XYZ file of C-alpha atoms in Angstrom:
505
model
C 68.508 -30.917 -4.644
C 65.701 -29.285 -3.403
C 63.891 -28.137 -6.908
C 63.143 -24.986 -5.299
C 66.873 -24.172 -5.275
C 67.033 -24.432 -8.804
C 67.374 -21.175 -10.925
C 64.961 -22.242 -13.902
C 63.514 -19.980 -16.299
C 60.707 -22.094 -18.301
C 59.523 -20.453 -21.161
C 56.482 -21.949 -23.160
C 54.981 -20.827 -26.803
C 51.052 -21.052 -27.039
C 49.671 -20.543 -30.534
C 46.234 -20.721 -29.208
C 46.312 -17.913 -27.453
C 48.689 -15.636 -29.559
C 49.373 -16.407 -33.435
C 52.608 -14.740 -32.670
C 53.545 -17.913 -30.270
C 54.338 -15.442 -27.270
C 56.458 -16.595 -24.860
C 54.778 -17.096 -21.355
C 57.791 -17.228 -18.469
C 56.957 -18.986 -15.169
C 57.899 -17.727 -11.555
C 57.027 -17.971 -8.360
C 53.598 -16.668 -6.523
C 53.956 -12.792 -5.872
C 53.740 -11.733 -2.211
C 50.632 -9.392 -1.150
C 51.237 -5.483 -0.948
C 49.338 -4.807 1.910
C 52.086 -3.514 4.352
C 53.810 -1.322 1.771
C 50.652 -0.041 -0.090
C 50.429 3.554 -0.275
C 46.845 4.867 0.958
C 44.917 6.423 -1.927
C 42.180 8.812 -0.858
C 38.532 8.378 -1.578
C 37.165 9.705 -4.503
C 35.507 12.540 -3.847
C 38.416 13.792 -1.572
C 40.850 13.195 -4.371
C 38.862 14.986 -6.778
C 39.033 18.074 -4.608
C 42.685 18.583 -5.028
C 43.530 16.865 -7.852
C 44.262 19.345 -10.777
C 45.955 22.004 -8.218
C 48.347 19.571 -6.922
C 49.296 18.334 -10.518
C 48.636 21.568 -12.245
C 52.021 22.391 -12.739
C 53.507 18.706 -13.350
C 50.714 18.525 -16.442
C 51.885 21.628 -17.917
C 55.613 20.389 -17.974
C 54.435 17.232 -19.231
C 52.058 18.302 -21.707
C 52.940 16.828 -25.376
C 54.739 13.774 -23.854
C 53.838 10.247 -25.712
C 52.628 7.950 -23.163
C 53.596 4.474 -23.017
C 53.947 3.134 -19.624
C 55.368 -0.290 -19.793
C 56.499 -1.362 -16.231
C 58.745 -4.656 -15.503
C 60.509 -4.452 -12.174
C 58.425 -7.061 -10.735
C 59.247 -7.850 -7.188
C 60.822 -11.282 -6.641
C 60.097 -13.915 -3.771
C 63.231 -14.929 -1.989
C 64.219 -18.033 -3.588
C 64.935 -15.268 -6.787
C 62.022 -16.695 -9.025
C 59.433 -13.925 -10.396
C 55.820 -14.284 -9.746
C 53.912 -16.401 -12.176
C 50.152 -14.657 -12.710
C 47.001 -16.213 -12.446
C 46.499 -15.149 -16.212
C 49.605 -16.795 -16.726
C 48.755 -20.171 -14.998
C 45.733 -20.045 -17.015
C 47.348 -19.737 -20.312
C 50.145 -22.133 -19.302
C 47.199 -24.733 -17.953
C 45.626 -24.280 -21.723
C 49.124 -25.178 -23.440
C 49.574 -28.248 -21.332
C 46.147 -29.659 -22.116
C 46.291 -28.840 -25.734
C 49.820 -30.858 -25.668
C 48.209 -33.509 -23.985
C 45.546 -33.690 -26.393
C 47.801 -34.229 -29.323
C 49.476 -37.021 -27.323
C 45.645 -38.554 -26.379
C 47.069 -38.829 -22.934
C 44.536 -39.076 -19.603
C 44.080 -35.899 -18.208
C 43.225 -37.636 -14.624
C 46.379 -39.556 -14.753
C 48.383 -36.474 -15.842
C 47.340 -34.216 -13.139
C 48.036 -36.615 -10.433
C 51.480 -36.068 -11.111
C 53.669 -33.459 -8.957
C 54.691 -30.671 -11.091
C 56.927 -28.768 -8.611
C 60.148 -30.889 -9.732
C 59.156 -30.355 -13.263
C 59.272 -26.295 -13.258
C 61.198 -24.990 -9.989
C 57.968 -23.375 -8.823
C 56.592 -22.722 -5.444
C 54.469 -25.162 -3.848
C 51.082 -23.234 -4.761
C 51.596 -22.789 -8.444
C 51.662 -26.508 -8.977
C 47.981 -26.889 -7.208
C 46.965 -23.549 -8.876
C 48.375 -25.301 -12.316
C 46.321 -28.417 -11.654
C 43.214 -26.380 -10.797
C 43.751 -24.578 -14.123
C 43.966 -27.471 -15.990
C 40.980 -29.194 -14.450
C 38.553 -26.246 -14.830
C 39.296 -25.920 -18.404
C 39.254 -29.625 -19.204
C 35.974 -29.596 -17.452
C 34.634 -26.836 -19.773
C 35.724 -28.628 -22.815
C 33.654 -31.906 -21.595
C 30.939 -29.436 -20.859
C 31.113 -28.074 -24.582
C 31.521 -31.772 -25.993
C 28.254 -32.721 -24.081
C 30.502 -35.454 -21.966
C 28.599 -34.390 -18.760
C 29.523 -37.507 -16.510
C 33.106 -36.866 -16.733
C 33.129 -33.301 -16.688
C 31.079 -33.715 -13.074
C 33.892 -35.431 -12.239
C 36.425 -33.310 -13.066
C 34.669 -30.404 -11.348
C 34.389 -32.183 -8.530
C 38.368 -32.402 -8.217
C 37.937 -28.917 -8.628
C 35.849 -28.286 -5.523
C 38.706 -30.041 -3.167
C 41.053 -27.244 -3.610
C 38.841 -24.310 -5.539
C 37.458 -21.905 -2.623
C 35.796 -18.528 -2.477
C 38.464 -17.493 0.370
C 41.725 -18.701 -1.583
C 43.838 -17.095 -3.702
C 43.243 -15.652 -6.854
C 43.619 -18.619 -9.125
C 41.653 -20.321 -6.546
C 38.579 -18.418 -6.555
C 38.396 -17.512 -9.888
C 38.284 -21.659 -10.609
C 35.435 -21.827 -7.763
C 33.319 -19.342 -9.391
C 33.630 -20.976 -12.828
C 33.329 -24.248 -11.578
C 29.899 -23.106 -10.010
C 28.900 -21.651 -13.345
C 29.479 -24.621 -15.276
C 27.234 -26.630 -13.058
C 24.687 -24.210 -13.353
C 24.984 -24.714 -17.200
C 24.718 -28.487 -17.020
C 21.604 -28.275 -14.920
C 20.524 -25.650 -17.320
C 20.953 -27.937 -20.184
C 19.635 -30.957 -18.817
C 16.536 -29.581 -16.710
C 17.822 -30.196 -13.280
C 16.226 -28.067 -11.166
C 17.261 -27.736 -7.103
C 15.349 -27.163 -4.258
C 13.217 -23.545 -4.568
C 11.990 -24.216 -7.834
C 12.883 -22.341 -11.469
C 12.809 -18.993 -9.635
C 15.747 -19.666 -7.302
C 17.503 -21.729 -9.912
C 17.250 -19.500 -13.005
C 18.024 -16.178 -11.747
C 17.210 -12.934 -13.591
C 19.879 -11.212 -15.844
C 22.370 -9.111 -13.572
C 21.221 -5.597 -13.750
C 24.654 -3.956 -13.170
C 23.667 -0.312 -12.282
C 20.991 -2.091 -9.710
C 23.497 -4.007 -8.546
C 26.381 -0.907 -7.709
C 23.397 0.479 -5.953
C 22.727 -2.139 -3.624
C 26.068 -2.139 -2.732
C 26.405 -0.174 1.057
C 27.730 3.727 0.173
C 30.627 3.103 1.919
C 31.521 0.041 -0.430
C 30.903 2.093 -3.872
C 33.523 4.418 -2.520
C 35.856 1.739 -1.505
C 35.578 0.246 -4.688
C 36.463 3.925 -6.627
C 39.685 3.805 -4.635
C 41.112 1.079 -7.079
C 43.708 2.531 -9.046
C 42.495 1.278 -12.231
C 38.658 2.981 -11.856
C 40.535 6.010 -10.581
C 42.818 6.232 -13.318
C 40.251 5.357 -16.169
C 37.769 7.909 -14.645
C 39.954 11.022 -13.787
C 41.658 10.417 -17.305
C 38.096 10.633 -19.014
C 36.877 13.327 -17.234
C 40.246 15.275 -17.652
C 39.309 14.674 -21.250
C 36.436 16.220 -20.908
C 36.818 19.327 -18.983
C 39.838 20.248 -21.814
C 37.267 19.876 -24.641
C 35.041 22.804 -22.777
C 38.062 24.808 -21.862
C 36.406 27.754 -23.426
C 32.757 26.842 -23.165
C 30.679 29.463 -21.098
C 27.560 26.988 -21.175
C 28.697 23.617 -20.529
C 26.202 20.694 -20.397
C 27.410 17.136 -19.473
C 25.200 14.021 -19.929
C 26.723 11.209 -17.580
C 25.441 7.368 -17.992
C 26.172 6.009 -14.766
C 26.656 8.849 -12.669
C 26.740 6.630 -9.059
C 27.942 9.192 -6.058
C 28.765 12.055 -9.080
C 32.100 12.585 -7.062
C 34.251 12.516 -10.192
C 32.463 15.702 -11.553
C 33.916 17.809 -8.674
C 37.074 17.876 -10.724
C 35.043 20.046 -13.517
C 33.390 22.059 -10.927
C 36.701 23.208 -9.133
C 38.238 23.333 -12.602
C 35.371 25.925 -13.577
C 35.283 28.056 -11.163
C 38.861 28.765 -11.418
C 38.890 29.609 -14.518
C 38.676 33.807 -15.258
C 39.856 34.120 -18.102
C 36.723 32.679 -19.717
C 34.206 32.624 -16.945
C 31.667 29.799 -16.707
C 27.895 30.931 -16.956
C 26.421 27.854 -15.883
C 26.978 24.446 -15.556
C 24.178 21.598 -16.330
C 24.854 18.155 -15.471
C 22.150 15.359 -16.851
C 22.457 11.720 -15.212
C 20.541 9.024 -17.203
C 19.674 5.676 -15.105
C 17.376 3.861 -13.867
C 17.497 4.678 -10.505
C 15.471 8.111 -9.777
C 15.763 7.913 -6.118
C 20.031 7.407 -6.236
C 20.680 10.035 -8.953
C 18.221 12.491 -6.863
C 20.793 11.741 -4.119
C 23.156 12.647 -6.476
C 21.829 15.795 -7.425
C 21.344 16.697 -4.245
C 25.381 16.592 -3.174
C 26.708 17.906 -6.460
C 24.070 20.933 -5.670
C 25.455 21.671 -2.564
C 29.011 21.086 -3.699
C 28.553 23.535 -6.234
C 27.122 26.309 -4.116
C 30.497 25.831 -2.199
C 32.228 26.497 -5.398
C 29.770 29.509 -6.245
C 28.728 27.858 -9.884
C 25.098 27.839 -11.266
C 24.483 23.978 -11.412
C 21.539 22.716 -12.869
C 20.996 18.945 -12.210
C 18.707 16.927 -14.437
C 17.588 13.613 -14.563
C 16.489 11.048 -17.405
C 14.990 7.643 -15.573
C 15.428 5.652 -18.880
C 16.987 2.246 -19.805
C 19.848 2.511 -22.427
C 17.498 0.146 -24.706
C 14.878 2.634 -24.302
C 16.734 6.066 -24.991
C 15.209 8.462 -26.961
C 16.289 12.068 -28.384
C 13.583 13.852 -26.805
C 14.338 13.067 -23.311
C 17.085 15.721 -23.311
C 17.099 18.996 -22.669
C 19.694 20.608 -24.509
C 19.511 24.398 -25.575
C 21.116 25.480 -28.910
C 24.144 27.968 -26.321
C 25.132 25.027 -24.947
C 28.493 23.044 -25.212
C 27.618 18.989 -24.679
C 29.825 16.521 -23.662
C 28.963 12.793 -23.228
C 30.475 10.772 -20.360
C 30.124 6.299 -20.953
C 31.785 4.937 -17.936
C 31.433 1.102 -18.266
C 27.976 1.227 -19.539
C 27.684 0.888 -23.548
C 28.619 -2.715 -22.979
C 25.592 -3.429 -21.334
C 23.789 -2.789 -24.680
C 25.882 -5.028 -26.585
C 23.127 -8.092 -26.351
C 20.980 -5.682 -28.435
C 22.956 -4.852 -31.176
C 20.278 -2.518 -32.551
C 19.314 -0.455 -29.772
C 23.078 -0.002 -29.358
C 23.166 1.328 -32.583
C 19.901 3.624 -31.446
C 21.626 5.061 -28.599
C 24.730 6.369 -30.126
C 22.311 7.747 -32.907
C 20.666 9.555 -30.058
C 24.028 10.827 -28.602
C 25.337 12.079 -32.416
C 22.323 14.229 -32.878
C 22.936 16.059 -29.645
C 26.251 17.275 -31.514
C 28.540 16.763 -28.053
C 32.025 18.148 -28.689
C 33.424 15.164 -27.192
C 32.411 11.813 -26.147
C 34.386 9.621 -23.629
C 33.805 5.899 -23.711
C 35.567 3.718 -20.540
C 34.784 -0.158 -21.435
C 36.292 -3.217 -20.320
C 38.938 -4.338 -23.029
C 38.328 -7.739 -23.520
C 36.585 -9.791 -26.473
C 33.887 -12.449 -24.331
C 31.170 -12.245 -26.734
C 31.929 -15.097 -29.035
C 29.052 -17.399 -29.986
C 31.499 -20.425 -29.531
C 30.554 -21.735 -25.994
C 34.872 -22.727 -25.290
C 36.768 -20.036 -26.969
C 34.609 -17.335 -24.870
C 35.203 -19.470 -21.514
C 38.737 -20.008 -22.075
C 38.807 -15.982 -22.798
C 36.872 -15.215 -19.772
C 38.781 -17.436 -17.529
C 42.328 -15.462 -18.459
C 40.377 -12.270 -18.402
C 38.478 -12.685 -14.804
C 42.193 -14.205 -13.414
C 43.699 -11.420 -14.294
C 40.837 -8.900 -12.419
C 40.557 -11.088 -9.435
C 44.596 -10.560 -9.058
C 44.436 -6.526 -9.606
C 41.435 -6.243 -6.904
C 43.785 -8.270 -4.259
C 46.813 -6.660 -5.193
C 45.299 -3.600 -4.657
C 42.947 -4.049 -1.955
C 44.295 -6.951 -0.064
C 43.179 -10.634 0.559
C 41.230 -9.497 3.575
C 39.136 -6.325 2.234
C 35.662 -6.616 2.200
C 34.863 -4.747 -0.691
C 37.092 -7.048 -2.694
C 35.012 -9.951 -1.073
C 31.462 -8.162 -1.987
C 32.688 -6.924 -5.428
C 33.896 -10.662 -6.233
C 31.190 -12.747 -4.422
C 28.545 -10.783 -5.668
C 29.114 -8.232 -8.874
C 31.861 -10.612 -10.581
C 30.491 -13.538 -9.671
C 27.121 -12.730 -10.970
C 28.463 -11.808 -14.164
C 30.921 -15.197 -14.598
C 27.343 -17.093 -14.066
C 26.104 -15.336 -17.026
C 28.328 -15.576 -19.479
C 29.326 -18.994 -19.056
C 25.526 -20.700 -18.183
C 23.573 -18.652 -20.631
C 23.472 -18.560 -24.496
C 21.991 -16.692 -27.159
C 19.552 -13.695 -25.792
C 19.987 -14.573 -21.900
C 23.508 -13.953 -22.153
C 23.492 -10.469 -21.189
C 27.094 -9.746 -19.950
C 28.903 -9.250 -23.473
C 32.176 -7.524 -23.510
C 34.331 -6.081 -26.742
C 37.628 -4.736 -27.241
C 38.427 -0.944 -28.367
C 38.577 -2.589 -32.314
C 35.237 -3.398 -31.966
C 34.100 0.037 -30.916
C 36.157 1.652 -33.612
C 34.385 -0.436 -36.119
C 30.990 0.449 -34.813
C 31.486 4.041 -34.432
C 32.964 4.623 -37.589
C 29.761 2.902 -39.110
C 27.568 5.080 -37.162
C 29.391 8.223 -38.258
C 32.171 8.995 -35.207
C 35.596 9.362 -35.485
C 37.906 8.929 -32.665
C 40.136 11.783 -31.151
C 43.486 11.897 -29.545
C 42.915 12.108 -25.389
C 44.002 15.424 -24.312
C 47.921 15.536 -23.461
C 46.842 16.528 -19.620
C 44.545 13.506 -19.507
C 47.269 11.356 -20.610
C 49.867 12.942 -17.756
C 47.101 12.813 -15.539
C 46.953 9.094 -15.774
C 50.824 8.468 -15.318
C 50.730 10.796 -12.636
C 48.135 8.975 -10.979
C 49.532 5.786 -11.899
C 52.971 6.436 -9.975
C 50.749 7.624 -6.757
C 49.675 3.797 -6.538
C 51.415 1.074 -4.436
C 50.837 -1.034 -7.060
C 52.257 0.760 -10.371
C 54.948 -1.650 -11.033
C 51.800 -4.244 -12.017
C 50.033 -1.997 -14.253
C 50.556 -0.968 -17.880
C 49.391 2.244 -19.698
C 49.750 1.515 -23.330
C 48.535 3.789 -26.322
C 46.575 1.884 -28.870
C 46.446 4.319 -31.522
C 44.430 7.201 -30.030
C 43.193 5.469 -27.276
C 44.385 4.270 -23.737
C 44.642 0.704 -22.605
C 45.004 -0.186 -18.664
C 46.205 -3.500 -18.261
C 47.396 -5.397 -14.796
C 50.644 -7.437 -15.398
C 50.548 -7.026 -19.302
C 46.673 -8.149 -19.294
C 44.596 -5.519 -20.770
C 41.813 -4.858 -18.737
C 40.142 -1.239 -19.665
C 40.068 1.143 -22.505
C 39.636 4.665 -22.299
C 38.482 6.617 -25.811
C 37.325 9.892 -26.992
C 34.962 10.442 -30.087
C 33.354 13.022 -31.882
C 30.736 13.501 -34.902
C 32.299 12.963 -38.056
C 30.406 15.656 -39.606
C 31.395 18.399 -37.309
């Protein structure tokens, strides 16, 4: 009998990843959503009418507890649910741990056919083999078994490709990063010299700037980015609902389209008319921020708003309180959109940044951060967690932007590639790409005198409503973790959104 015709469900417990021995269920590969995907408007277009479109719905939903766990996953024609790339990586790790207890030879095991054992699609066994190969190679690198690591990586390159499915693309980039780590540690320099081989650490802001404007705007159409951004902005909007002079400080403003939400809402506010809106952009690219300021000023005029746009050209590590022009009668709100993690390599500077912000006495500090524990000093722990996390990120990008989308390709091959390279190949102070989970930020903020506050009910409702507009809604998860909101893809946490204020207020 053809094994694909068997209705087999294989559950596996993996103590390495989950102390509670969470069960993982295997299934077939998921089809792409390209044809059925609902078009999501661009960031600027969406922001113009969002509040008006959803205003009445937000009022009706205000106060409801948000905990959206979606499980109606599409199935393939054979009836098996799809096994996510993250699930493939975790299964592969469990298989390797089992082989280790049996003292088995990974080369002989990987030559077997997995299809007849699991009832999976033809592609999943190949991906499972790749996932086992890359993780076995990482173990050999960690144990200084360079020759065998090279052999495993050479086998990876037979199937891993930058144009394949999410598993194959992730393995390609991680294999490339492992090879660079080997070259660095063993002093191997390829043609082009040290400058060509040992690249400078990735500058997140400059990398985003290097992308064409159209690509940046397309990237913002990813539902997970749109939801996190608009939820944070809505929470800030609610915190300044009665303020007459509003001062918003944005770290990483990009094209600034998200602030049109604030402008439109403030322009429509009749019970407490706004006297002035000030936006201070903080970043390293003066030209980009000036261009954004011109566009926002032009938009403000169409809303009959008085906008004062300020620029602070500074790296976060060099941030000083006297760089900000804050008046006594201004209500200040601060927005960190995927920015604070860039200071994680320098703990003293990170604490200094939060200290500067705290002294500005903001009524609200909204933080959007990557939700992952990728800051371990132990290489193999960091590698394993990063492999699973980026597998979910690559799968999310393809599920929402399609396999052939140029923005997806550019993001993965430039931005994400450099992050993976730095995270895997570098150690100590050279490792500038570090992520922490919400529990780390809670501990840090509490120690520095900030307390976590509830995201506004309308912000949570906004997240739910935006998710329902996405063709990928069945694969996203919105989960309340205490007072913050965790956005995930097929159960894997990707981003956290949290709000804070000074505990002395």
